[in-house]
Tab-separated table of N, CA and C in Angstrom:
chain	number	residue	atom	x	y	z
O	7	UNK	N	0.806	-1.197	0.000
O	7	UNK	CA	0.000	0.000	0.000
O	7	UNK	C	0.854	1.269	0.000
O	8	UNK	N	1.948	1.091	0.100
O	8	UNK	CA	3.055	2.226	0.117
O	8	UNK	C	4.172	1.894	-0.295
O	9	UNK	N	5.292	2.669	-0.378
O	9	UNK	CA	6.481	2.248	-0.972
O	9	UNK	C	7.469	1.543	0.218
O	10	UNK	N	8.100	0.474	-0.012
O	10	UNK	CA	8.936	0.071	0.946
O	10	UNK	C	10.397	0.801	1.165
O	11	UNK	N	10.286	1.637	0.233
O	11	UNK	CA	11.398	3.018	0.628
O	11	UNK	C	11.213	4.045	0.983
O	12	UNK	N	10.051	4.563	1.505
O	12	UNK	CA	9.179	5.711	1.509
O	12	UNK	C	9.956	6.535	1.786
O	13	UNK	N	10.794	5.983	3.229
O	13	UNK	CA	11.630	6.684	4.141
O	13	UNK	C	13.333	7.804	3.359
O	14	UNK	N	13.505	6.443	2.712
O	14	UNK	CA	14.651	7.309	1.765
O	14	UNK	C	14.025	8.110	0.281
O	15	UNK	N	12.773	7.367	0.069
O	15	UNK	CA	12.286	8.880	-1.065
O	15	UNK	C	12.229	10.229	-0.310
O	16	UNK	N	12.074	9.847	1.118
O	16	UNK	CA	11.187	11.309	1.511
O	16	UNK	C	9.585	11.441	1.067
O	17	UNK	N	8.766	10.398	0.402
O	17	UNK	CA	7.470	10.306	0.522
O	17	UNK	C	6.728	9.438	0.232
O	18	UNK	N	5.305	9.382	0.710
O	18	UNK	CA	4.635	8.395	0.810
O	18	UNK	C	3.176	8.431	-0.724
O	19	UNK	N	2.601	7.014	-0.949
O	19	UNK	CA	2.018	7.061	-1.980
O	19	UNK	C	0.528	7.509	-0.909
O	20	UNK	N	-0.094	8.161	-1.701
O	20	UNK	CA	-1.433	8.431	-1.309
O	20	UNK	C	-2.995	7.435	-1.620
O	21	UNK	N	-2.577	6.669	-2.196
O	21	UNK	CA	-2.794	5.484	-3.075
O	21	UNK	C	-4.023	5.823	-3.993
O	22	UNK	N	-3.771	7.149	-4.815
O	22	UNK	CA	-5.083	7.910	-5.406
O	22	UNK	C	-3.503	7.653	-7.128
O	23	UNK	N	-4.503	7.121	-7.796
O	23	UNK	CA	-3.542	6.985	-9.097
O	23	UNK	C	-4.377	7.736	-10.517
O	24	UNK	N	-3.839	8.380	-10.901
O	24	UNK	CA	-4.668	9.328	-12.014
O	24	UNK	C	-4.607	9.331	-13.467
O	25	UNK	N	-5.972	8.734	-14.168
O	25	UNK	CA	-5.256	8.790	-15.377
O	25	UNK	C	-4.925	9.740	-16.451
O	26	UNK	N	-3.500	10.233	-16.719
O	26	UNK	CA	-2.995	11.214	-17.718
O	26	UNK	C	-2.742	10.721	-18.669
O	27	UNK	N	-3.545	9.503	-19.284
O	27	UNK	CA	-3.323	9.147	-20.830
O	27	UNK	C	-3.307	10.120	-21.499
O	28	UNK	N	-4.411	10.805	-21.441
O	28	UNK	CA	-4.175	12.032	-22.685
O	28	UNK	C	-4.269	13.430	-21.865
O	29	UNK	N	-3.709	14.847	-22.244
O	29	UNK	CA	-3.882	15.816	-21.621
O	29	UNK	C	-3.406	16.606	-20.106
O	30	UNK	N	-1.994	14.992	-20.202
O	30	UNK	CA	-1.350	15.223	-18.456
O	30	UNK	C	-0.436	16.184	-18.423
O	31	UNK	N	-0.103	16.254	-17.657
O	31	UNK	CA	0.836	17.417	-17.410
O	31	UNK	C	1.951	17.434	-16.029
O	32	UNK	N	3.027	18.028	-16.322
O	32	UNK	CA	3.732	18.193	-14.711
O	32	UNK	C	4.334	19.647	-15.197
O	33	UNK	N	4.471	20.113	-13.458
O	33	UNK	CA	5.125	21.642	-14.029
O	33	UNK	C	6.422	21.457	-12.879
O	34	UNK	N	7.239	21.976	-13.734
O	34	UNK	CA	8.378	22.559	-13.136
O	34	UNK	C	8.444	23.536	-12.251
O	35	UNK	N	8.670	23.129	-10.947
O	35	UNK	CA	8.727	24.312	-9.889
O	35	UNK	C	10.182	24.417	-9.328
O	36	UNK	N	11.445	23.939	-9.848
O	36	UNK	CA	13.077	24.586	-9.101
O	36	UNK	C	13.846	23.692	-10.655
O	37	UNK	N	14.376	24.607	-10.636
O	37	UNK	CA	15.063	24.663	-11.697
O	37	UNK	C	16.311	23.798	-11.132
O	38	UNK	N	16.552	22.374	-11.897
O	38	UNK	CA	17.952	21.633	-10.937
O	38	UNK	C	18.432	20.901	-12.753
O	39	UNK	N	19.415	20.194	-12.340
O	39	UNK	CA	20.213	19.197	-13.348
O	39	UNK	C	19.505	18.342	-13.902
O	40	UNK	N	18.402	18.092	-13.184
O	40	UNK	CA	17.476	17.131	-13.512
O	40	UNK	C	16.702	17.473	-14.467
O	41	UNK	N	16.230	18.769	-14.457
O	41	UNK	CA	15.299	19.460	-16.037
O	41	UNK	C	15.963	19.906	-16.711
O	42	UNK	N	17.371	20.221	-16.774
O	42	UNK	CA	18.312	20.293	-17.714
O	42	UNK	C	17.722	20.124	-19.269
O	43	UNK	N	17.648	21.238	-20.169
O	43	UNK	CA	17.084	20.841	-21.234
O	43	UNK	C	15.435	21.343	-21.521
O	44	UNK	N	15.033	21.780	-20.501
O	44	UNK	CA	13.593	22.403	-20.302
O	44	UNK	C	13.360	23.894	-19.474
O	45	UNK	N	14.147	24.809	-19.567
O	45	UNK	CA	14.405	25.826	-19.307
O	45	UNK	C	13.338	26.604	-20.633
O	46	UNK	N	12.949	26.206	-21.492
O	46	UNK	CA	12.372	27.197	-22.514
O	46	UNK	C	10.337	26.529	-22.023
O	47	UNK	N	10.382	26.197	-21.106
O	47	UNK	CA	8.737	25.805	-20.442
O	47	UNK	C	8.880	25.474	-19.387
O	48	UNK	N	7.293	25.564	-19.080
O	48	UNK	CA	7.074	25.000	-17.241
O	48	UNK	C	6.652	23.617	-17.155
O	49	UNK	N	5.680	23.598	-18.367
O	49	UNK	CA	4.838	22.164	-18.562
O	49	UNK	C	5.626	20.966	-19.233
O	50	UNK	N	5.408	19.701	-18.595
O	50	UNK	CA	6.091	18.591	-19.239
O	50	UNK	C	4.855	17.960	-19.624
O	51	UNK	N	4.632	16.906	-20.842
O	51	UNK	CA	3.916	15.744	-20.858
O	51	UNK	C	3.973	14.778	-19.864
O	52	UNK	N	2.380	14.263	-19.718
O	52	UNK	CA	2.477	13.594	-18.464
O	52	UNK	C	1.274	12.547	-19.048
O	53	UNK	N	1.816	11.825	-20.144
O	53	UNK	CA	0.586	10.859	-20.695
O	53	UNK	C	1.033	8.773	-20.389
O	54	UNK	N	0.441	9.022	-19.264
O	54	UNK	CA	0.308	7.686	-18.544
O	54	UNK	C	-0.788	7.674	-17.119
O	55	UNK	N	-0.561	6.294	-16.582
O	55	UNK	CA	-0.625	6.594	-15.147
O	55	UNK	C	-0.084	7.434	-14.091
O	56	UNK	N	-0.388	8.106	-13.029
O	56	UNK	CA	0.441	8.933	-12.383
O	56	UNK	C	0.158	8.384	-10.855
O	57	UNK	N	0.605	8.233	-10.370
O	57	UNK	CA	0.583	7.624	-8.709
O	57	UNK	C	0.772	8.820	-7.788
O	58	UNK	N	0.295	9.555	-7.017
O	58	UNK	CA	0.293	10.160	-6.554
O	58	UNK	C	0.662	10.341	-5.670
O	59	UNK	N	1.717	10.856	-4.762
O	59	UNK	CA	2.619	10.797	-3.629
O	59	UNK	C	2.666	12.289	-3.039
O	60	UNK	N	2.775	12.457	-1.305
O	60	UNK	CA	2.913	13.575	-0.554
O	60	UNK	C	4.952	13.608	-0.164
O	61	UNK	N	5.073	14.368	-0.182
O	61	UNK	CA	6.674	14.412	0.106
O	61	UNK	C	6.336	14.181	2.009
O	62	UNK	N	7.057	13.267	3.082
O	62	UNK	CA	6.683	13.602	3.964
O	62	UNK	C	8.413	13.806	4.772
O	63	UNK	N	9.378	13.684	3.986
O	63	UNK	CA	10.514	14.641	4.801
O	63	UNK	C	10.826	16.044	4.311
O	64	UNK	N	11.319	16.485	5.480
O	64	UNK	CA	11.660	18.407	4.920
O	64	UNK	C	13.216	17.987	3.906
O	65	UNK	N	13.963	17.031	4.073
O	65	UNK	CA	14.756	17.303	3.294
O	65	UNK	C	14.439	16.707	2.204
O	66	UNK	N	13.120	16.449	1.605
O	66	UNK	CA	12.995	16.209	0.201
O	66	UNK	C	12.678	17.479	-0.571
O	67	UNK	N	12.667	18.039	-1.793
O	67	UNK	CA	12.851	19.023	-2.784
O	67	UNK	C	11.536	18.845	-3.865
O	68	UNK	N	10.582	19.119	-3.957
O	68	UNK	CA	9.844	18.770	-4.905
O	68	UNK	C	10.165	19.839	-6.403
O	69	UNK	N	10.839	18.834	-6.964
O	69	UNK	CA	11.516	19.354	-8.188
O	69	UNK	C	10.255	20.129	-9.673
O	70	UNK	N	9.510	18.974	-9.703
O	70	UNK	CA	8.652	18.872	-10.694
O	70	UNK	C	7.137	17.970	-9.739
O	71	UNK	N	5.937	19.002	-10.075
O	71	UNK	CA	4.719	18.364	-9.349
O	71	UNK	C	3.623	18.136	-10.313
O	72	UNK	N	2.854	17.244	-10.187
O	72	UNK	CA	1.402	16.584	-11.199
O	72	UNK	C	0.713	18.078	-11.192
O	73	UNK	N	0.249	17.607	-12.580
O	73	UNK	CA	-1.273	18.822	-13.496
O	73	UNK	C	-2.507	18.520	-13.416
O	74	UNK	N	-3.260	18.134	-12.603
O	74	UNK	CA	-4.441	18.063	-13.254
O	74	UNK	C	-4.826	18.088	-14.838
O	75	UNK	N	-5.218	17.434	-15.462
O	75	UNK	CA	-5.583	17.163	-16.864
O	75	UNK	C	-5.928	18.588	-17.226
O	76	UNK	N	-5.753	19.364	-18.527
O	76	UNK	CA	-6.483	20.348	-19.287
O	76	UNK	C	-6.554	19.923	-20.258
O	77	UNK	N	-8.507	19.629	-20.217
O	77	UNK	CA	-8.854	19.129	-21.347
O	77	UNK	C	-8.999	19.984	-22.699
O	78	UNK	N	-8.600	19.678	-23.948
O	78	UNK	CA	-9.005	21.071	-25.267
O	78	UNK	C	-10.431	21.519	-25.288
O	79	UNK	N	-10.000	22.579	-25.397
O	79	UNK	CA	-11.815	23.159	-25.313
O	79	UNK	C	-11.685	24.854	-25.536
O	80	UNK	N	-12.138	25.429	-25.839
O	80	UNK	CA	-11.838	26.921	-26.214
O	80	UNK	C	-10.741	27.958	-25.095
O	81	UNK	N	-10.388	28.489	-25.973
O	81	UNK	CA	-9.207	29.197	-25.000
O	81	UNK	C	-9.657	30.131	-23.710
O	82	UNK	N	-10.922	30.333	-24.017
O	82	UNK	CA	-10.521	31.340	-22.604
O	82	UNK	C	-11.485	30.254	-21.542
O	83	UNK	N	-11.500	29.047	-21.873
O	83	UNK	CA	-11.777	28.240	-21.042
O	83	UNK	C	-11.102	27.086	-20.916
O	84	UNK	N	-9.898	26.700	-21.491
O	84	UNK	CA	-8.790	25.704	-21.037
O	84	UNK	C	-7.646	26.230	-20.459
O	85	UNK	N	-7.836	26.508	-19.201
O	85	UNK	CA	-6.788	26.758	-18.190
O	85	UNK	C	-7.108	26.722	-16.902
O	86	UNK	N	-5.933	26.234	-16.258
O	86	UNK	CA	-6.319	26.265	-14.551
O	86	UNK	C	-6.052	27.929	-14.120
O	87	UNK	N	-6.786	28.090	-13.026
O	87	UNK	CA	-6.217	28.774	-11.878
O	87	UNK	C	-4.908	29.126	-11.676
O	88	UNK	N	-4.609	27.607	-11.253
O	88	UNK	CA	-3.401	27.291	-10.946
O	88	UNK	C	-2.791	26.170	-11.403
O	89	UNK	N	-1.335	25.847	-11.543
O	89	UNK	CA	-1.188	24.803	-11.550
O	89	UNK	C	0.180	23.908	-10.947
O	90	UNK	N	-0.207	24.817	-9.565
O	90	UNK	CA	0.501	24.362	-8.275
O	90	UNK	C	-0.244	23.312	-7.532
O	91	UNK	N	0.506	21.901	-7.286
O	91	UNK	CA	-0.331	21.038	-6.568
O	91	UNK	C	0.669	20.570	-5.718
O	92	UNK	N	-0.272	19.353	-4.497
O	92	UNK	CA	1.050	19.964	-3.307
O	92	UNK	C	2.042	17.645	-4.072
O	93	UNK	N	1.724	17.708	-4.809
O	93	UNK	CA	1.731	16.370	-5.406
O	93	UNK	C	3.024	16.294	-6.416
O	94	UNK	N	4.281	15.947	-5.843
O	94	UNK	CA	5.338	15.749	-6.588
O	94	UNK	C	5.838	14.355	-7.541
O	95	UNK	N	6.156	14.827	-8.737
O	95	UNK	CA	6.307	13.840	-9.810
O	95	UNK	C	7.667	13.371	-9.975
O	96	UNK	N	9.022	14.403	-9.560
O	96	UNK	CA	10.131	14.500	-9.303
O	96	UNK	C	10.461	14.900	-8.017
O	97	UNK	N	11.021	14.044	-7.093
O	97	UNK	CA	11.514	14.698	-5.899
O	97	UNK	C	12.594	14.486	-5.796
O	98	UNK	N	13.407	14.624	-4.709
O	98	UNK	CA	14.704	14.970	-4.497
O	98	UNK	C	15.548	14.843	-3.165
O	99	UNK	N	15.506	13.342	-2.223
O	99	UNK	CA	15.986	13.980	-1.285
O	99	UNK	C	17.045	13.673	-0.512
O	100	UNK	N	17.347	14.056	0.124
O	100	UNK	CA	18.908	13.920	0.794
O	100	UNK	C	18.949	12.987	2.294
O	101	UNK	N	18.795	11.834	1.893
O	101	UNK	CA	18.837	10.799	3.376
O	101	UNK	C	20.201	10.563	3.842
């Protein structure tokens, strides 16, 4: 029901899994070595399953976090709010 490394990821699965077959997304929130190469956007493709995980040590880094789907549909109505979630896709941490 969780990861048997949780402890050295720095987080745990929430066991909520989402499907981003089509229309997924992750955004880049700290710019590291790891996005190297994606400095010209925020948004990555995110077309699969996504498992959903909370970071639960302070020394983990949430590098890159899940999008909620934006489905196509006219422009001044395909966009979030936001698209800060507290749900990391890349983390980072220092055990």
């Amino acid at each position: 029901h969780d990861y048997a490394l949780g402890d050295v990821f720095g987080c745990s699965f929430t066991g909520i899994v989402k499907d981003n077959s089509t229309f997924g997304y992750q955004k880049i929130r700290e710019r590291h070595p790891l996005t190297q190469g994606f400095e010209d956007t925020e948004l990555l493709a995110s077309w699969g399953p996504q498992r959903l995980v909370r970071r639960t040590a302070d020394t983990a880094e949430s590098i890159v976090t899940y999008v909620p789907q934006i489905f196509p549909q006219p422009p001044e109505r395909s966009w979030l709010r936001s698209y800060d979630t507290e749900y990391p896709t890349l983390l980072l941490n220092r055990y």
